């Protein structure tokens, strides 16, 4: 897949101006490196926002590969559709406007890479679904697992504690799961990588 760099740059700049939490450059670099080794055929993304990460990932799809990405917010979903169309990627990136918590329950396809980048309080839920939907040798990647460092802090404001606890559960869960080889890296806002072995 060939990506129009100028158009991608405009999408990124607009997202940053609109305070949409798109992938940080160094996290994207890490994930792109993994994708370039893996050459996935099917990618599942939880949390599309305006399609920035999905567009970046599409470059590394195997031929005839595809991305399924889920976004709960209707405005963002529409902007993502528009962005994906502008880059002529509509045939390889499918965007669904739904709550991924619900949508994943009914999904029964397998994916080579699953990227979790949505509501932090639901990470454990997304992880359980991802474990069911990942192919052997597939890779589950989660962004923002350090939640701006809060996950590493001893004390956090009350309003953040549930998300912090869920993220800690996520990290503990993947580290203990013998079916996965996992590493949690201090890159960007924290990236967890789990390979189904
Ligand atoms: N992956 C994007 C950024 C995603 S930001 C990128 O890097 O370009 C997180 C997105 O997840 C937000 O747009 C938010 O609306 C969405 N989200 C939050 N909870 C969700 C849920 N339960 N189901 C689907 N999307 C959700
Ligand atoms: Mg993120």
Short mmCIF file of C-alpha atoms and ligand atoms in Angstrom, two decimals:
data_model
loop_
_atom_site.label_atom_id
_atom_site.label_comp_id
_atom_site.label_asym_id
_atom_site.label_seq_id
_atom_site.Cartn_x
_atom_site.Cartn_y
_atom_site.Cartn_z
CA UNK A 1 0.00 0.00 0.00
CA UNK A 2 1.40 3.40 -0.95
CA UNK A 3 0.53 6.32 1.34
CA UNK A 4 0.39 9.95 0.23
CA UNK A 5 2.80 11.49 2.74
CA UNK A 6 1.52 15.06 2.38
CA UNK A 7 -2.10 14.02 3.01
CA UNK A 8 -1.03 11.86 5.96
CA UNK A 9 0.86 14.84 7.43
CA UNK A 10 -2.28 17.01 7.15
CA UNK A 11 -4.36 14.37 8.95
CA UNK A 12 -1.76 14.19 11.72
CA UNK A 13 -1.55 17.98 12.11
CA UNK A 14 -5.33 18.36 12.25
CA UNK A 15 -5.64 15.56 14.82
CA UNK A 16 -2.98 17.19 17.01
CA UNK A 17 -4.71 20.58 16.70
CA UNK A 18 -8.03 18.99 17.66
CA UNK A 19 -6.41 17.32 20.70
CA UNK A 20 -7.11 13.83 19.43
CA UNK A 21 -4.72 11.38 21.13
CA UNK A 22 -3.11 9.81 18.05
CA UNK A 23 -0.10 7.51 18.33
CA UNK A 24 3.08 9.29 19.36
CA UNK A 25 5.91 9.21 16.83
CA UNK A 26 8.18 6.88 18.80
CA UNK A 27 5.36 4.41 19.55
CA UNK A 28 4.40 4.44 15.89
CA UNK A 29 8.00 3.77 14.93
CA UNK A 30 8.12 0.75 17.25
CA UNK A 31 4.83 -0.65 15.96
CA UNK A 32 5.78 -0.05 12.33
CA UNK A 33 9.01 -1.99 12.92
CA UNK A 34 7.03 -4.92 14.33
CA UNK A 35 4.57 -4.78 11.44
CA UNK A 36 7.35 -4.71 8.88
CA UNK A 37 8.68 -7.99 10.31
CA UNK A 38 5.26 -9.58 10.76
CA UNK A 39 3.71 -8.49 7.42
CA UNK A 40 0.20 -9.12 8.75
CA UNK A 41 -2.68 -10.12 6.59
CA UNK A 42 -5.35 -9.07 9.04
CA UNK A 43 -5.14 -6.31 11.64
CA UNK A 44 -7.81 -5.46 14.22
CA UNK A 45 -7.68 -2.03 15.85
CA UNK A 46 -9.73 -0.99 18.88
CA UNK A 47 -9.99 2.82 18.84
CA UNK A 48 -9.80 4.36 15.36
CA UNK A 49 -10.07 8.04 16.32
CA UNK A 50 -9.68 9.75 12.90
CA UNK A 51 -7.89 6.84 11.23
CA UNK A 52 -4.31 8.06 11.62
CA UNK A 53 -2.81 4.85 13.05
CA UNK A 54 -4.84 2.59 10.75
CA UNK A 55 -3.63 4.56 7.72
CA UNK A 56 -0.01 4.27 8.92
CA UNK A 57 -0.39 0.53 9.57
CA UNK A 58 -1.90 -0.17 6.13
CA UNK A 59 1.53 0.37 4.57
CA UNK A 60 2.74 -2.88 6.17
CA UNK A 61 -0.16 -5.15 5.21
CA UNK A 62 0.62 -8.23 3.21
CA UNK A 63 -0.92 -8.13 -0.26
CA UNK A 64 -4.72 -8.34 -0.11
CA UNK A 65 -4.44 -7.72 3.62
CA UNK A 66 -7.01 -5.67 5.51
CA UNK A 67 -7.62 -3.68 8.68
CA UNK A 68 -10.80 -3.72 10.74
CA UNK A 69 -10.98 -0.78 13.12
CA UNK A 70 -13.66 0.18 15.65
CA UNK A 71 -14.61 3.66 16.87
CA UNK A 72 -17.40 4.49 19.32
CA UNK A 73 -17.61 8.22 18.59
CA UNK A 74 -19.70 9.04 15.53
CA UNK A 75 -17.95 12.29 14.57
CA UNK A 76 -14.54 10.65 14.72
CA UNK A 77 -15.85 7.65 12.80
CA UNK A 78 -17.06 9.96 10.01
CA UNK A 79 -13.78 11.85 9.94
CA UNK A 80 -11.90 8.55 9.78
CA UNK A 81 -14.01 7.39 6.81
CA UNK A 82 -13.32 10.66 5.09
CA UNK A 83 -9.56 10.49 5.75
CA UNK A 84 -9.32 6.88 4.60
CA UNK A 85 -11.23 7.74 1.44
CA UNK A 86 -8.91 10.70 0.74
CA UNK A 87 -5.96 8.31 0.76
CA UNK A 88 -7.78 5.76 -1.41
CA UNK A 89 -7.58 3.13 1.32
CA UNK A 90 -11.29 2.34 1.67
CA UNK A 91 -10.86 -1.08 0.12
CA UNK A 92 -8.31 -2.18 2.73
CA UNK A 93 -9.48 -0.38 5.90
CA UNK A 94 -12.97 -1.07 7.23
CA UNK A 95 -14.19 1.25 9.98
CA UNK A 96 -17.04 0.24 12.28
CA UNK A 97 -18.97 2.77 14.38
CA UNK A 98 -19.74 0.82 17.54
CA UNK A 99 -18.74 0.18 21.14
CA UNK A 100 -15.88 -2.30 20.83
CA UNK A 101 -16.87 -3.90 24.14
CA UNK A 102 -20.07 -5.06 22.46
CA UNK A 103 -18.77 -5.48 18.93
CA UNK A 104 -15.85 -7.77 19.84
CA UNK A 105 -18.16 -10.19 21.65
CA UNK A 106 -19.82 -11.07 18.34
CA UNK A 107 -16.64 -11.12 16.27
CA UNK A 108 -15.37 -14.56 15.27
CA UNK A 109 -12.51 -13.97 12.83
CA UNK A 110 -8.83 -14.37 13.63
CA UNK A 111 -6.26 -11.60 13.30
CA UNK A 112 -2.47 -11.53 12.95
CA UNK A 113 -2.13 -8.27 14.86
CA UNK A 114 -4.54 -6.69 17.34
CA UNK A 115 -3.92 -3.11 18.44
CA UNK A 116 -5.68 -1.90 21.59
CA UNK A 117 -5.87 1.90 21.86
CA UNK A 118 -9.22 2.87 23.41
CA UNK A 119 -10.93 3.27 26.82
CA UNK A 120 -8.34 2.38 29.47
CA UNK A 121 -10.95 1.09 31.92
CA UNK A 122 -11.81 -1.60 29.35
CA UNK A 123 -8.28 -2.82 28.60
CA UNK A 124 -8.72 -6.11 30.46
CA UNK A 125 -11.97 -6.71 28.63
CA UNK A 126 -10.35 -5.91 25.26
CA UNK A 127 -7.43 -8.18 26.18
CA UNK A 128 -9.69 -11.15 26.89
CA UNK A 129 -11.39 -10.70 23.54
CA UNK A 130 -8.04 -10.20 21.80
CA UNK A 131 -6.75 -13.48 23.26
CA UNK A 132 -9.73 -15.24 21.69
CA UNK A 133 -9.28 -13.51 18.33
CA UNK A 134 -5.49 -13.69 17.88
CA UNK A 135 -3.85 -16.17 15.51
CA UNK A 136 -0.98 -18.38 16.67
CA UNK A 137 2.22 -16.31 16.37
CA UNK A 138 -0.03 -13.26 16.29
CA UNK A 139 0.81 -10.09 18.22
CA UNK A 140 -1.38 -8.12 20.61
CA UNK A 141 -0.14 -4.55 21.07
CA UNK A 142 -1.58 -2.10 23.61
CA UNK A 143 -0.83 1.62 23.68
CA UNK A 144 -0.89 3.97 26.70
CA UNK A 145 -0.34 1.23 29.28
CA UNK A 146 1.58 3.69 31.51
CA UNK A 147 -1.22 6.32 31.33
CA UNK A 148 1.13 9.33 31.49
CA UNK A 149 3.24 7.62 34.14
CA UNK A 150 0.31 7.13 36.52
CA UNK A 151 0.57 3.34 36.29
CA UNK A 152 4.09 3.60 37.75
CA UNK A 153 3.10 6.08 40.50
CA UNK A 154 2.36 5.11 44.08
CA UNK A 155 -0.31 7.79 44.45
CA UNK A 156 -2.96 8.84 41.92
CA UNK A 157 -5.93 11.16 41.98
CA UNK A 158 -9.19 9.38 42.71
CA UNK A 159 -10.62 9.99 39.22
CA UNK A 160 -7.76 8.07 37.59
CA UNK A 161 -7.57 5.11 39.97
CA UNK A 162 -9.94 2.75 38.16
CA UNK A 163 -8.15 3.17 34.82
CA UNK A 164 -4.76 2.79 36.57
CA UNK A 165 -5.91 -0.41 38.26
CA UNK A 166 -7.27 -1.83 35.00
CA UNK A 167 -3.98 -1.07 33.21
CA UNK A 168 -1.98 -2.72 36.02
CA UNK A 169 -4.26 -5.75 35.71
CA UNK A 170 -3.54 -5.77 31.96
CA UNK A 171 0.22 -5.77 32.51
CA UNK A 172 0.07 -8.44 35.24
CA UNK A 173 -2.26 -10.58 33.16
CA UNK A 174 -0.09 -10.69 30.03
CA UNK A 175 3.10 -11.18 32.03
CA UNK A 176 1.61 -14.21 33.77
CA UNK A 177 0.02 -15.79 30.69
CA UNK A 178 2.18 -18.72 29.55
CA UNK A 179 0.60 -18.69 26.09
CA UNK A 180 2.17 -15.31 25.38
CA UNK A 181 5.68 -13.86 25.34
CA UNK A 182 5.23 -10.28 26.49
CA UNK A 183 7.26 -7.17 27.05
CA UNK A 184 6.17 -3.77 28.31
CA UNK A 185 8.25 -0.91 26.96
CA UNK A 186 8.72 2.62 28.20
CA UNK A 187 8.16 4.05 24.75
CA UNK A 188 5.76 6.95 24.25
CA UNK A 189 3.00 6.46 26.82
CA UNK A 190 3.95 2.80 27.41
CA UNK A 191 3.50 0.04 24.83
CA UNK A 192 2.77 -3.61 25.74
CA UNK A 193 3.64 -6.25 23.16
CA UNK A 194 2.41 -9.84 23.53
CA UNK A 195 3.19 -12.60 21.06
CA UNK A 196 0.97 -15.71 21.06
CA UNK A 197 3.42 -18.59 21.24
N1 LIG B 1 -5.57 4.69 17.34
C1 LIG B 1 -5.76 6.11 17.11
C2 LIG B 1 -6.04 6.86 18.40
C3 LIG B 1 -7.19 6.34 19.19
S1 LIG B 1 -7.67 7.43 20.50
C4 LIG B 1 -4.51 6.68 16.47
O1 LIG B 1 -3.42 6.44 17.01
O2 LIG B 1 -4.60 7.36 15.46
C5 LIG B 1 -8.83 6.40 21.33
C6 LIG B 1 -10.18 6.30 20.60
O3 LIG B 1 -10.88 5.21 21.19
C7 LIG B 1 -11.06 7.53 20.78
O4 LIG B 1 -11.38 8.08 19.53
C8 LIG B 1 -12.31 7.00 21.49
O5 LIG B 1 -13.52 7.59 21.04
C9 LIG B 1 -12.26 5.51 21.14
N2 LIG B 1 -12.95 4.63 22.08
C10 LIG B 1 -13.01 4.74 23.43
N3 LIG B 1 -13.74 3.73 23.96
C11 LIG B 1 -14.14 2.96 22.92
C12 LIG B 1 -14.92 1.77 22.81
N4 LIG B 1 -15.45 1.19 23.90
N5 LIG B 1 -15.15 1.26 21.59
C13 LIG B 1 -14.62 1.85 20.48
N6 LIG B 1 -13.88 2.97 20.51
C14 LIG B 1 -13.64 3.52 21.71
MG1 LIG B 2 -2.88 5.75 22.19
#
